[in-house]
């Protein structure tokens, strides 16, 4: 896990764990471990093992724990019921920034996910450079890209982009 962490940003799971990321049990264990670690931003694209039921449940728990505020799921293929559960988990989470794109994600469902993520921005300001009190949190914000809307695009963060 350490080789995939840059501060509190989880990235490059696919490059570091190419075959493991496709394994449901391995992904479940990883998601359970992530529930115990300070993770601000999680890049989970390419983690196809997450579509398995036990790994998917662990993903939902990870999202609901409230530590992670940005997640990129890439093009993970999920079933209809899983998409509904993911939307509900997002509503209950602290996720304020996200990317997710798959063929089965219709416009209505994508809108619902985006709206849940937007509403979550009123729950906390860990995505705001002026409100984050530690350098590690600021680095997480700067590293958070490839989302539907990137934190550095918020008006409150624009002055910090020029600095």
PDB file of C-alpha atoms in Angstrom:
ATOM      1  CA  UNK A   1       0.000   0.000   0.000  1.00  0.00           C
ATOM      2  CA  UNK A   2       2.844   2.405   0.816  1.00  0.00           C
ATOM      3  CA  UNK A   3       4.146   2.305  -2.745  1.00  0.00           C
ATOM      4  CA  UNK A   4       0.754   3.601  -3.917  1.00  0.00           C
ATOM      5  CA  UNK A   5       0.537   6.491  -1.465  1.00  0.00           C
ATOM      6  CA  UNK A   6       1.846   9.992  -2.088  1.00  0.00           C
ATOM      7  CA  UNK A   7       1.024  11.714   1.169  1.00  0.00           C
ATOM      8  CA  UNK A   8      -2.702  11.075   1.590  1.00  0.00           C
ATOM      9  CA  UNK A   9      -3.307  10.415  -2.105  1.00  0.00           C
ATOM     10  CA  UNK A  10      -3.728   6.804  -3.259  1.00  0.00           C
ATOM     11  CA  UNK A  11      -2.670   6.344  -6.869  1.00  0.00           C
ATOM     12  CA  UNK A  12      -1.171   3.908  -9.406  1.00  0.00           C
ATOM     13  CA  UNK A  13      -2.774   0.788  -7.991  1.00  0.00           C
ATOM     14  CA  UNK A  14      -3.024  -0.593 -11.519  1.00  0.00           C
ATOM     15  CA  UNK A  15       0.667  -0.120 -12.203  1.00  0.00           C
ATOM     16  CA  UNK A  16       1.790  -1.394  -8.811  1.00  0.00           C
ATOM     17  CA  UNK A  17      -0.669  -4.279  -8.476  1.00  0.00           C
ATOM     18  CA  UNK A  18      -1.593  -5.123 -12.057  1.00  0.00           C
ATOM     19  CA  UNK A  19      -2.963  -8.633 -11.549  1.00  0.00           C
ATOM     20  CA  UNK A  20      -4.135  -8.172  -7.948  1.00  0.00           C
ATOM     21  CA  UNK A  21      -6.419  -5.245  -8.808  1.00  0.00           C
ATOM     22  CA  UNK A  22      -8.552  -7.671 -10.813  1.00  0.00           C
ATOM     23  CA  UNK A  23      -9.011 -10.041  -7.857  1.00  0.00           C
ATOM     24  CA  UNK A  24     -12.162  -9.504  -5.784  1.00  0.00           C
ATOM     25  CA  UNK A  25     -10.742 -10.856  -2.494  1.00  0.00           C
ATOM     26  CA  UNK A  26      -7.532  -8.850  -2.839  1.00  0.00           C
ATOM     27  CA  UNK A  27      -9.505  -5.671  -3.571  1.00  0.00           C
ATOM     28  CA  UNK A  28     -11.798  -6.341  -0.619  1.00  0.00           C
ATOM     29  CA  UNK A  29      -8.801  -6.659   1.717  1.00  0.00           C
ATOM     30  CA  UNK A  30      -7.233  -3.521   0.280  1.00  0.00           C
ATOM     31  CA  UNK A  31     -10.435  -1.507   0.710  1.00  0.00           C
ATOM     32  CA  UNK A  32     -10.757  -2.734   4.311  1.00  0.00           C
ATOM     33  CA  UNK A  33      -7.154  -1.644   4.955  1.00  0.00           C
ATOM     34  CA  UNK A  34      -7.855   1.757   3.396  1.00  0.00           C
ATOM     35  CA  UNK A  35     -10.672   2.292   5.916  1.00  0.00           C
ATOM     36  CA  UNK A  36      -7.942   2.468   8.583  1.00  0.00           C
ATOM     37  CA  UNK A  37      -5.612   4.852   6.705  1.00  0.00           C
ATOM     38  CA  UNK A  38      -5.837   8.603   6.171  1.00  0.00           C
ATOM     39  CA  UNK A  39      -6.734   8.866   2.484  1.00  0.00           C
ATOM     40  CA  UNK A  40      -7.957  12.168   1.038  1.00  0.00           C
ATOM     41  CA  UNK A  41      -7.950  11.235  -2.658  1.00  0.00           C
ATOM     42  CA  UNK A  42      -8.271   7.705  -4.070  1.00  0.00           C
ATOM     43  CA  UNK A  43      -7.599   6.835  -7.697  1.00  0.00           C
ATOM     44  CA  UNK A  44      -9.266   3.437  -8.101  1.00  0.00           C
ATOM     45  CA  UNK A  45      -9.555   3.374 -11.893  1.00  0.00           C
ATOM     46  CA  UNK A  46      -8.643   0.026 -13.372  1.00  0.00           C
ATOM     47  CA  UNK A  47      -9.533  -1.850 -10.156  1.00  0.00           C
ATOM     48  CA  UNK A  48     -11.899  -4.268 -11.857  1.00  0.00           C
ATOM     49  CA  UNK A  49     -12.024  -6.541  -8.813  1.00  0.00           C
ATOM     50  CA  UNK A  50     -14.263  -3.917  -7.171  1.00  0.00           C
ATOM     51  CA  UNK A  51     -17.271  -5.119  -9.167  1.00  0.00           C
ATOM     52  CA  UNK A  52     -17.293  -8.363  -7.131  1.00  0.00           C
ATOM     53  CA  UNK A  53     -19.827  -8.286  -4.308  1.00  0.00           C
ATOM     54  CA  UNK A  54     -17.475  -8.483  -1.303  1.00  0.00           C
ATOM     55  CA  UNK A  55     -15.045  -5.931  -2.734  1.00  0.00           C
ATOM     56  CA  UNK A  56     -17.922  -3.655  -3.698  1.00  0.00           C
ATOM     57  CA  UNK A  57     -19.273  -3.800  -0.115  1.00  0.00           C
ATOM     58  CA  UNK A  58     -15.796  -2.871   1.151  1.00  0.00           C
ATOM     59  CA  UNK A  59     -15.704   0.053  -1.315  1.00  0.00           C
ATOM     60  CA  UNK A  60     -19.030   1.327   0.026  1.00  0.00           C
ATOM     61  CA  UNK A  61     -17.693   1.083   3.593  1.00  0.00           C
ATOM     62  CA  UNK A  62     -14.566   2.986   2.546  1.00  0.00           C
ATOM     63  CA  UNK A  63     -16.667   5.760   1.027  1.00  0.00           C
ATOM     64  CA  UNK A  64     -18.974   5.968   4.052  1.00  0.00           C
ATOM     65  CA  UNK A  65     -16.124   6.155   6.589  1.00  0.00           C
ATOM     66  CA  UNK A  66     -15.820   9.853   5.848  1.00  0.00           C
ATOM     67  CA  UNK A  67     -12.051  10.138   5.408  1.00  0.00           C
ATOM     68  CA  UNK A  68     -11.818  10.157   1.620  1.00  0.00           C
ATOM     69  CA  UNK A  69     -13.131  13.298  -0.069  1.00  0.00           C
ATOM     70  CA  UNK A  70     -12.224  12.568  -3.711  1.00  0.00           C
ATOM     71  CA  UNK A  71     -12.451   9.326  -5.662  1.00  0.00           C
ATOM     72  CA  UNK A  72     -11.843   8.341  -9.271  1.00  0.00           C
ATOM     73  CA  UNK A  73     -13.504   5.036 -10.161  1.00  0.00           C
ATOM     74  CA  UNK A  74     -12.591   5.244 -13.830  1.00  0.00           C
ATOM     75  CA  UNK A  75     -14.818   3.092 -16.000  1.00  0.00           C
ATOM     76  CA  UNK A  76     -15.638   0.376 -13.482  1.00  0.00           C
ATOM     77  CA  UNK A  77     -18.564  -1.694 -14.745  1.00  0.00           C
ATOM     78  CA  UNK A  78     -21.228  -2.124 -12.079  1.00  0.00           C
ATOM     79  CA  UNK A  79     -24.695  -3.649 -12.162  1.00  0.00           C
ATOM     80  CA  UNK A  80     -27.893  -1.629 -11.834  1.00  0.00           C
ATOM     81  CA  UNK A  81     -28.375  -2.455  -8.144  1.00  0.00           C
ATOM     82  CA  UNK A  82     -24.719  -1.646  -7.434  1.00  0.00           C
ATOM     83  CA  UNK A  83     -25.065   1.727  -9.152  1.00  0.00           C
ATOM     84  CA  UNK A  84     -28.064   2.531  -6.949  1.00  0.00           C
ATOM     85  CA  UNK A  85     -26.106   1.505  -3.848  1.00  0.00           C
ATOM     86  CA  UNK A  86     -23.108   3.563  -4.942  1.00  0.00           C
ATOM     87  CA  UNK A  87     -25.305   6.640  -5.355  1.00  0.00           C
ATOM     88  CA  UNK A  88     -26.744   6.136  -1.857  1.00  0.00           C
ATOM     89  CA  UNK A  89     -23.254   5.630  -0.389  1.00  0.00           C
ATOM     90  CA  UNK A  90     -22.099   8.861  -2.031  1.00  0.00           C
ATOM     91  CA  UNK A  91     -24.991  10.704  -0.387  1.00  0.00           C
ATOM     92  CA  UNK A  92     -23.881   9.314   2.988  1.00  0.00           C
ATOM     93  CA  UNK A  93     -20.182   9.967   2.382  1.00  0.00           C
ATOM     94  CA  UNK A  94     -17.821  12.937   2.545  1.00  0.00           C
ATOM     95  CA  UNK A  95     -16.908  12.609  -1.139  1.00  0.00           C
ATOM     96  CA  UNK A  96     -16.908  16.102  -2.654  1.00  0.00           C
ATOM     97  CA  UNK A  97     -15.081  15.362  -5.926  1.00  0.00           C
ATOM     98  CA  UNK A  98     -15.390  12.331  -8.159  1.00  0.00           C
ATOM     99  CA  UNK A  99     -14.974  10.813 -11.578  1.00  0.00           C
ATOM    100  CA  UNK A 100     -16.903   7.813 -12.784  1.00  0.00           C
ATOM    101  CA  UNK A 101     -17.792   6.906 -16.335  1.00  0.00           C
ATOM    102  CA  UNK A 102     -19.300   3.695 -17.627  1.00  0.00           C
ATOM    103  CA  UNK A 103     -21.650   2.765 -20.422  1.00  0.00           C
ATOM    104  CA  UNK A 104     -24.416   1.611 -18.068  1.00  0.00           C
ATOM    105  CA  UNK A 105     -24.379   4.948 -16.231  1.00  0.00           C
ATOM    106  CA  UNK A 106     -27.250   6.835 -17.823  1.00  0.00           C
ATOM    107  CA  UNK A 107     -27.542  10.619 -17.687  1.00  0.00           C
ATOM    108  CA  UNK A 108     -30.068  10.582 -14.840  1.00  0.00           C
ATOM    109  CA  UNK A 109     -27.885   8.402 -12.630  1.00  0.00           C
ATOM    110  CA  UNK A 110     -24.754  10.416 -13.428  1.00  0.00           C
ATOM    111  CA  UNK A 111     -26.642  13.608 -12.541  1.00  0.00           C
ATOM    112  CA  UNK A 112     -27.736  12.064  -9.228  1.00  0.00           C
ATOM    113  CA  UNK A 113     -24.144  11.138  -8.390  1.00  0.00           C
ATOM    114  CA  UNK A 114     -22.878  14.579  -9.323  1.00  0.00           C
ATOM    115  CA  UNK A 115     -25.562  16.223  -7.219  1.00  0.00           C
ATOM    116  CA  UNK A 116     -24.731  14.051  -4.193  1.00  0.00           C
ATOM    117  CA  UNK A 117     -21.060  14.964  -4.532  1.00  0.00           C
ATOM    118  CA  UNK A 118     -21.895  18.684  -4.847  1.00  0.00           C
ATOM    119  CA  UNK A 119     -24.152  18.591  -1.778  1.00  0.00           C
ATOM    120  CA  UNK A 120     -21.353  16.967   0.197  1.00  0.00           C
ATOM    121  CA  UNK A 121     -19.254  20.109  -0.258  1.00  0.00           C
ATOM    122  CA  UNK A 122     -21.325  21.689   2.504  1.00  0.00           C
ATOM    123  CA  UNK A 123     -20.287  18.900   4.930  1.00  0.00           C
ATOM    124  CA  UNK A 124     -16.631  19.950   5.090  1.00  0.00           C
ATOM    125  CA  UNK A 125     -14.004  22.127   3.393  1.00  0.00           C
ATOM    126  CA  UNK A 126     -11.077  19.689   3.131  1.00  0.00           C
ATOM    127  CA  UNK A 127     -11.072  20.534  -0.582  1.00  0.00           C
ATOM    128  CA  UNK A 128     -10.499  24.270   0.087  1.00  0.00           C
ATOM    129  CA  UNK A 129      -6.907  25.555   0.196  1.00  0.00           C
ATOM    130  CA  UNK A 130      -7.864  28.435   2.488  1.00  0.00           C
ATOM    131  CA  UNK A 131      -9.544  26.131   5.011  1.00  0.00           C
ATOM    132  CA  UNK A 132      -7.061  23.256   5.147  1.00  0.00           C
ATOM    133  CA  UNK A 133      -4.649  23.790   8.007  1.00  0.00           C
ATOM    134  CA  UNK A 134      -1.907  21.305   7.154  1.00  0.00           C
ATOM    135  CA  UNK A 135       0.597  21.041   4.330  1.00  0.00           C
ATOM    136  CA  UNK A 136      -0.355  17.415   3.638  1.00  0.00           C
ATOM    137  CA  UNK A 137      -3.966  18.462   3.035  1.00  0.00           C
ATOM    138  CA  UNK A 138      -2.859  21.201   0.648  1.00  0.00           C
ATOM    139  CA  UNK A 139      -0.745  18.707  -1.298  1.00  0.00           C
ATOM    140  CA  UNK A 140      -3.790  16.422  -1.583  1.00  0.00           C
ATOM    141  CA  UNK A 141      -5.817  19.276  -3.075  1.00  0.00           C
ATOM    142  CA  UNK A 142      -3.063  20.109  -5.569  1.00  0.00           C
ATOM    143  CA  UNK A 143      -2.756  16.450  -6.612  1.00  0.00           C
ATOM    144  CA  UNK A 144      -6.498  15.952  -7.027  1.00  0.00           C
ATOM    145  CA  UNK A 145      -7.140  15.926 -10.775  1.00  0.00           C
ATOM    146  CA  UNK A 146      -9.102  13.836 -13.255  1.00  0.00           C
ATOM    147  CA  UNK A 147     -12.419  14.431 -11.510  1.00  0.00           C
ATOM    148  CA  UNK A 148     -15.674  15.747 -12.991  1.00  0.00           C
ATOM    149  CA  UNK A 149     -14.709  19.032 -11.355  1.00  0.00           C
ATOM    150  CA  UNK A 150     -11.230  19.519  -9.900  1.00  0.00           C
ATOM    151  CA  UNK A 151     -10.826  21.262  -6.520  1.00  0.00           C
ATOM    152  CA  UNK A 152      -8.325  23.765  -7.898  1.00  0.00           C
ATOM    153  CA  UNK A 153     -11.071  24.989 -10.267  1.00  0.00           C
ATOM    154  CA  UNK A 154     -13.155  26.319  -7.357  1.00  0.00           C
ATOM    155  CA  UNK A 155     -13.040  30.112  -7.142  1.00  0.00           C
ATOM    156  CA  UNK A 156     -11.796  29.874  -3.558  1.00  0.00           C
ATOM    157  CA  UNK A 157      -8.744  27.883  -4.728  1.00  0.00           C
ATOM    158  CA  UNK A 158      -7.847  29.904  -7.830  1.00  0.00           C
ATOM    159  CA  UNK A 159      -5.563  32.362  -5.994  1.00  0.00           C
ATOM    160  CA  UNK A 160      -3.521  29.393  -4.750  1.00  0.00           C
ATOM    161  CA  UNK A 161      -3.119  28.020  -8.298  1.00  0.00           C
ATOM    162  CA  UNK A 162      -1.281  31.160  -9.347  1.00  0.00           C
ATOM    163  CA  UNK A 163       1.017  31.054  -6.299  1.00  0.00           C
TER     164      UNK A 163
END
